[in-house]
PDB file of C-alpha atoms in Angstrom:
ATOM      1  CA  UNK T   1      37.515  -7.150  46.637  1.00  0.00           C
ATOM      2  CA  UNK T   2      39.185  -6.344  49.714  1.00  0.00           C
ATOM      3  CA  UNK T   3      42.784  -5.397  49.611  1.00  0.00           C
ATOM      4  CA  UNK T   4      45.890  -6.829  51.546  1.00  0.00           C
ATOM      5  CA  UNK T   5      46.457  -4.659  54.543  1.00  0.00           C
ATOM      6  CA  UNK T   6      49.950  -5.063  57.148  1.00  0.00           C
ATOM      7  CA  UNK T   7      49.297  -2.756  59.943  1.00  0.00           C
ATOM      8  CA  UNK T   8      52.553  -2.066  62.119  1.00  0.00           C
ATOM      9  CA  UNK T   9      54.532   0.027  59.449  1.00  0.00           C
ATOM     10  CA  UNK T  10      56.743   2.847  59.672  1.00  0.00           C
ATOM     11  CA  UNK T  11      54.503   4.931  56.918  1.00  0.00           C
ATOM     12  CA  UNK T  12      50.854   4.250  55.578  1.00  0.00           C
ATOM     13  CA  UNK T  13      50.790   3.638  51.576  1.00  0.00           C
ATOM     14  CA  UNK T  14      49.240   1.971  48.967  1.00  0.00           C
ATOM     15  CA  UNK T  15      53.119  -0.588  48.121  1.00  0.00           C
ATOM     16  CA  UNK T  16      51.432  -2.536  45.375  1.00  0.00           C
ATOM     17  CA  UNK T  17      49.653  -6.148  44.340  1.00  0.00           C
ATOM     18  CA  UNK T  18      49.404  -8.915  46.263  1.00  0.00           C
ATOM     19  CA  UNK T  19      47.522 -12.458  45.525  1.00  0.00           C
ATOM     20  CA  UNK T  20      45.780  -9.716  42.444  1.00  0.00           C
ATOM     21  CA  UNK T  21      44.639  -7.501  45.755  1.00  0.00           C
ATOM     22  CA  UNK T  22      45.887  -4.147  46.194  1.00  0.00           C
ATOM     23  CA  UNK T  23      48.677  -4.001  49.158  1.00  0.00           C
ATOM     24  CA  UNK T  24      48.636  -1.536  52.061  1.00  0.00           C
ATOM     25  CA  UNK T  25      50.782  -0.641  54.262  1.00  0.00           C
ATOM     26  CA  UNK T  26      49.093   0.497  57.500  1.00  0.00           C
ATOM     27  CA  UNK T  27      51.276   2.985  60.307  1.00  0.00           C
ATOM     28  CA  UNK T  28      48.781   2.031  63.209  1.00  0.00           C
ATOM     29  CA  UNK T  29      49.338  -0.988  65.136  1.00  0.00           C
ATOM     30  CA  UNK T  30      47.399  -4.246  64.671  1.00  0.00           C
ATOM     31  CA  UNK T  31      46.139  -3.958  68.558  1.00  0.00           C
ATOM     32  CA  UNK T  32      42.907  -1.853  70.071  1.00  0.00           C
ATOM     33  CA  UNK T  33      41.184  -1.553  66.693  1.00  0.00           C
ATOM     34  CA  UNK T  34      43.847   1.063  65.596  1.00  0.00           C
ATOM     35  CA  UNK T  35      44.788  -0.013  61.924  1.00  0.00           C
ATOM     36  CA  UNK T  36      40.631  -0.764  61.450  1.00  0.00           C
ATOM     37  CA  UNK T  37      40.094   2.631  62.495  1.00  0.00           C
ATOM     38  CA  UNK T  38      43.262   4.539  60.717  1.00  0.00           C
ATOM     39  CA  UNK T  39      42.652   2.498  57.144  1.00  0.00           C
ATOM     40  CA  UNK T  40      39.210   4.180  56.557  1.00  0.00           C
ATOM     41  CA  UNK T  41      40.801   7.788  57.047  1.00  0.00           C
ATOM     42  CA  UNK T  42      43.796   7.296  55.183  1.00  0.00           C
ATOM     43  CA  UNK T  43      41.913   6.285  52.000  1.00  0.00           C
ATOM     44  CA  UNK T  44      39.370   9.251  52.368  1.00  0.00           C
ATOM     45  CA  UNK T  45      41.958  11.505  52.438  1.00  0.00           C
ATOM     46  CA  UNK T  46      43.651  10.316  49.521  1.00  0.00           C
ATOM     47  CA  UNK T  47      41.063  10.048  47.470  1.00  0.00           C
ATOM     48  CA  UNK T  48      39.371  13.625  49.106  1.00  0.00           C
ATOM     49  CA  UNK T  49      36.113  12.403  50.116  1.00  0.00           C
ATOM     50  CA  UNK T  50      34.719  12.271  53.513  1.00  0.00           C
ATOM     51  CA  UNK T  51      35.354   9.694  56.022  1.00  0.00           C
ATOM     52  CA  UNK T  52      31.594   8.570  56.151  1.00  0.00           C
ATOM     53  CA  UNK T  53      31.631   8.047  52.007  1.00  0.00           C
ATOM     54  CA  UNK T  54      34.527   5.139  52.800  1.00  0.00           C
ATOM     55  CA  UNK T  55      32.695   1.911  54.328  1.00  0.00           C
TER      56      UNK T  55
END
């Protein structure tokens, strides 16, 4: 299940549940790709793995 991402905030962090998805708040805008491309290295780093081992 994917979770519930809002790019555009001030930090990036995991902020709880929404609709039973996990909710994310994303500090990359929602324009040029840049939340896609920020969400994938924010969670490896947090859960210290390497950027390729997060689809």
């Amino acid at each position: 299940m994917e979770p519930h991402v809002q790019p555009g905030a001030k930090a990036t962090a995991a902020v709880g549940e929404h609709g039973g998805r996990l909710k994310l708040k994303i500090a990359a805008p929602p324009v040029d790709n840049k939340a896609n491309a920020h969400l994938p290295a924010w969670l490896a780093a947090q859960l210290g793995v390497p950027k390729s081992a997060v689809p």
